C-alpha positions as CSV (number, residue, x, y, z in Angstrom):
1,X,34.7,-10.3,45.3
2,X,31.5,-12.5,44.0
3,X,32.6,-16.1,44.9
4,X,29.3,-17.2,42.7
5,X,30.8,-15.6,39.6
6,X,34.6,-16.9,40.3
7,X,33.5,-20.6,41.0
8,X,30.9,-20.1,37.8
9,X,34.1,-18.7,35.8
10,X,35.8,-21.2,36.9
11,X,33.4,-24.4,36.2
12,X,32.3,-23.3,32.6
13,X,35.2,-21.1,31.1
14,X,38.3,-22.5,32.9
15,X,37.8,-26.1,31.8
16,X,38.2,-24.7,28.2
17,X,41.3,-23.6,28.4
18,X,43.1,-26.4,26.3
19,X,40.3,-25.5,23.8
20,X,41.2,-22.3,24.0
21,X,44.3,-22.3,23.4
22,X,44.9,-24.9,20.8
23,X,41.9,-22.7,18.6
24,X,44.1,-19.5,19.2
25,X,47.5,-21.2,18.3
26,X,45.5,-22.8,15.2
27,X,44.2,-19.4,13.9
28,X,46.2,-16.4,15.1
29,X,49.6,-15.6,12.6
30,X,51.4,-14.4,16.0
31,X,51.9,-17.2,18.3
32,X,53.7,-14.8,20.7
33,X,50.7,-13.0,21.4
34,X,48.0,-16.0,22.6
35,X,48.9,-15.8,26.3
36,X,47.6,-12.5,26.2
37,X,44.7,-12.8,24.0
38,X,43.9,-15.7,26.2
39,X,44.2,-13.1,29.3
40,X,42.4,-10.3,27.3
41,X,39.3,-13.1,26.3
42,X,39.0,-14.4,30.0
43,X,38.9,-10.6,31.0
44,X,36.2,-9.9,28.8
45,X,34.3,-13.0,29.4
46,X,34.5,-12.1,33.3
47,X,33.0,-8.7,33.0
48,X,30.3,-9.9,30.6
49,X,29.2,-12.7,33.1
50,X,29.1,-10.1,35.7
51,X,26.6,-8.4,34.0
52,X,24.8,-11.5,33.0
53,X,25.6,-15.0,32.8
54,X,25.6,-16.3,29.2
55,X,23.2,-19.5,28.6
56,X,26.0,-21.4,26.9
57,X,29.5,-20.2,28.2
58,X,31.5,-21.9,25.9
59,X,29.9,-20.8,22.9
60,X,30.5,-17.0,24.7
61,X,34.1,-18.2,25.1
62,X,34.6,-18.5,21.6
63,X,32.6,-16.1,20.2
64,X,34.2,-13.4,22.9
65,X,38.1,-14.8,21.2
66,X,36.4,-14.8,17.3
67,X,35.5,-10.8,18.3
68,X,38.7,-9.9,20.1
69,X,41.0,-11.2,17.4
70,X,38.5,-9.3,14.8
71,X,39.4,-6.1,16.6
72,X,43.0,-6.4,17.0
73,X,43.2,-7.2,13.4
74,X,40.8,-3.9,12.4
75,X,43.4,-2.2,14.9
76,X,46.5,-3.4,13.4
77,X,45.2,-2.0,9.9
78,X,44.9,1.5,11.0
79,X,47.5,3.7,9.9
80,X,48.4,6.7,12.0
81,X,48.1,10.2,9.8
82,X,50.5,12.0,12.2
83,X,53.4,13.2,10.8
84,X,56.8,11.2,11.8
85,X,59.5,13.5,10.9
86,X,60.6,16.3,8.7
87,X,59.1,15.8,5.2
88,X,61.4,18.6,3.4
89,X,64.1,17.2,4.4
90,X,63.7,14.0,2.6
91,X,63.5,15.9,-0.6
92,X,61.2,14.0,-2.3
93,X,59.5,14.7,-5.5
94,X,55.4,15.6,-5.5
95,X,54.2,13.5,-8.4
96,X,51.1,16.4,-8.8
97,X,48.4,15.7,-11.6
98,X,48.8,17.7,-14.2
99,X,45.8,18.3,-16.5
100,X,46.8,16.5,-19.1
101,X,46.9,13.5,-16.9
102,X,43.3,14.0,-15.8
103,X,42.4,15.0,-19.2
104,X,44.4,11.2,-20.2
105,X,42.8,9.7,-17.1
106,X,39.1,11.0,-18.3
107,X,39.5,9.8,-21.3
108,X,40.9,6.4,-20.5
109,X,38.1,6.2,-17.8
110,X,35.1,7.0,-21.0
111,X,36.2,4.7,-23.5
112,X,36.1,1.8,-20.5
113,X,33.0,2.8,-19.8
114,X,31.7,2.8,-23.4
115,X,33.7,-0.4,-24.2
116,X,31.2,-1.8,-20.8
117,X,27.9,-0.4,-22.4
118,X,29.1,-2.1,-25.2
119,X,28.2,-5.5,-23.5
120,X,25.3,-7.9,-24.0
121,X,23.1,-7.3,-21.1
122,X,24.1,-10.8,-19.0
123,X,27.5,-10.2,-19.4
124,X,27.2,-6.9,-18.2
125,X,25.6,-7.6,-15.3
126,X,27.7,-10.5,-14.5
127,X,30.9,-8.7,-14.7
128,X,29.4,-5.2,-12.7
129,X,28.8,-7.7,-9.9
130,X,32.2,-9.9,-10.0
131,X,34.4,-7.3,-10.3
132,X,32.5,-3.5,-9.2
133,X,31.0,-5.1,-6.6
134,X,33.6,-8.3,-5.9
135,X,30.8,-10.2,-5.1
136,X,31.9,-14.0,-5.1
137,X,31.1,-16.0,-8.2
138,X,28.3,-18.2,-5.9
139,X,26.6,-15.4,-4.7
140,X,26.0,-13.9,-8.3
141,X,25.2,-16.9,-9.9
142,X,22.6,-17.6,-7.1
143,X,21.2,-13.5,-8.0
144,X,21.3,-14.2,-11.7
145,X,19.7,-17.9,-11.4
146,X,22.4,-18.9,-13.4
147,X,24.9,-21.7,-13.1
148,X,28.6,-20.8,-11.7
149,X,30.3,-21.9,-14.8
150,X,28.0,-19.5,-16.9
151,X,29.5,-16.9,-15.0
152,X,32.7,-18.0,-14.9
153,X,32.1,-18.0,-18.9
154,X,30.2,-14.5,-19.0
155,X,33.1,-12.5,-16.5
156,X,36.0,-14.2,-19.2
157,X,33.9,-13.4,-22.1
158,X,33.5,-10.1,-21.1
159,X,36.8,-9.1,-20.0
160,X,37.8,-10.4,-23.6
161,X,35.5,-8.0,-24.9
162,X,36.5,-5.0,-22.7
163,X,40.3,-5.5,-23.5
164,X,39.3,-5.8,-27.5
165,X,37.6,-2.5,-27.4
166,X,40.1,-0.6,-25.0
167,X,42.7,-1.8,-27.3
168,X,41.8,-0.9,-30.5
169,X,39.6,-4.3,-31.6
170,X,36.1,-3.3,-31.6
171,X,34.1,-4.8,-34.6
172,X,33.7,-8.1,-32.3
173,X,32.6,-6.1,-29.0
174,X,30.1,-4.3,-30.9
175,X,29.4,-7.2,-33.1
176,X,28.7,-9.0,-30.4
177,X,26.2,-6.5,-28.7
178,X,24.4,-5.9,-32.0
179,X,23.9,-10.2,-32.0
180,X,22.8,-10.3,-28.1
181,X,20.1,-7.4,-29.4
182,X,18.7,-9.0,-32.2
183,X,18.9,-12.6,-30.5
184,X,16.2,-11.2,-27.3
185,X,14.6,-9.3,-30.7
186,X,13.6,-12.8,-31.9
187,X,13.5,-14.3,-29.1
188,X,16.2,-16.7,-29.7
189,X,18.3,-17.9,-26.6
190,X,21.8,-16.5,-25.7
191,X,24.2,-18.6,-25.7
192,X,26.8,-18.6,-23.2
């Protein structure tokens, strides 16, 4: 056993503990479980120093708990593909697509995607990245060099204008895109 790497262990991890275990308790939903993630971080943390000693241990120690709970919670939302039990005898119904469902389906999916095309160009862009790309309001308002009340303003606007034209009110969607056009035509700024 290397007496250099217990007595280092326990000079620079060990008088964390309260630390440790008060961060644990703070940000882990199952209390029962921070005795072992404690035991599962100090393992981890041994095995690493024993390979090298980290520069600034208790920065390791946390880091080392940040990336163990990050794995148990990837772990926890796998779901197993194996088959449990019988699946006939459960007698349930296959809910199978028909094609007049994916014929329904298509068709539901093109007018959404002409009702999008539909948009002024901002407010296309603005909602593509909120709600395609669930990027969060700062980031795209940082992209766009816009403000994040403009795009708080451009994702409501254009949901408005999505629903209109899915639903049977188009005039203002297209209305609307025929203005934005003629406004960059002349050069006029877009309001918000």
């Amino acid at each position: 056993m290397d007496t250099a790497l217990d007595a280092w262990f326990a000079d620079e991890i060990l008088v964390h503990e309260a630390a440790l275990v008060h961060y644990l308790r703070r940000v882990w939903a199952h209390i029962d479980d921070v005795h072992d993630l404690r035991q599962e971080i100090y393992v981890r943390v041994y095995e690493a120093a024993g390979r090298a000693r980290p520069h600034q241990p208790k920065s390791f120690l946390f880091a080392t708990a940040r990336h163990l709970m990050t794995d148990r919670l990837r772990r926890g939302r796998v779901v197993s593909i194996e088959p449990v039990g019988d699946f006939e005898s459960l007698n349930v119904l296959v809910d199978e697509v028909t094609p007049e469902r994916r014929l329904g389906a298509r068709q539901n999916l093109r007018r959404l995607a002409d009702a999008f095309d539909l948009l002024p160009g901002r407010c296309r862009e603005v909602v593509w990245l909120r709600r395609v790309e669930e990027l969060p309001q700062k980031e795209v308002a940082a992209r766009m060099g816009i403000t994040e009340k403009t795009v708080e303003k451009q994702v409501a606007k254009g949901m408005r204008l999505l629903a209109e034209h899915y639903y049977g009110a188009t005039p203002s969607l297209a209305d609307d895109a025929q203005d934005a056009d003629r406004n960059r035509e002349h050069g006029r700024k877009q309001t918000d």
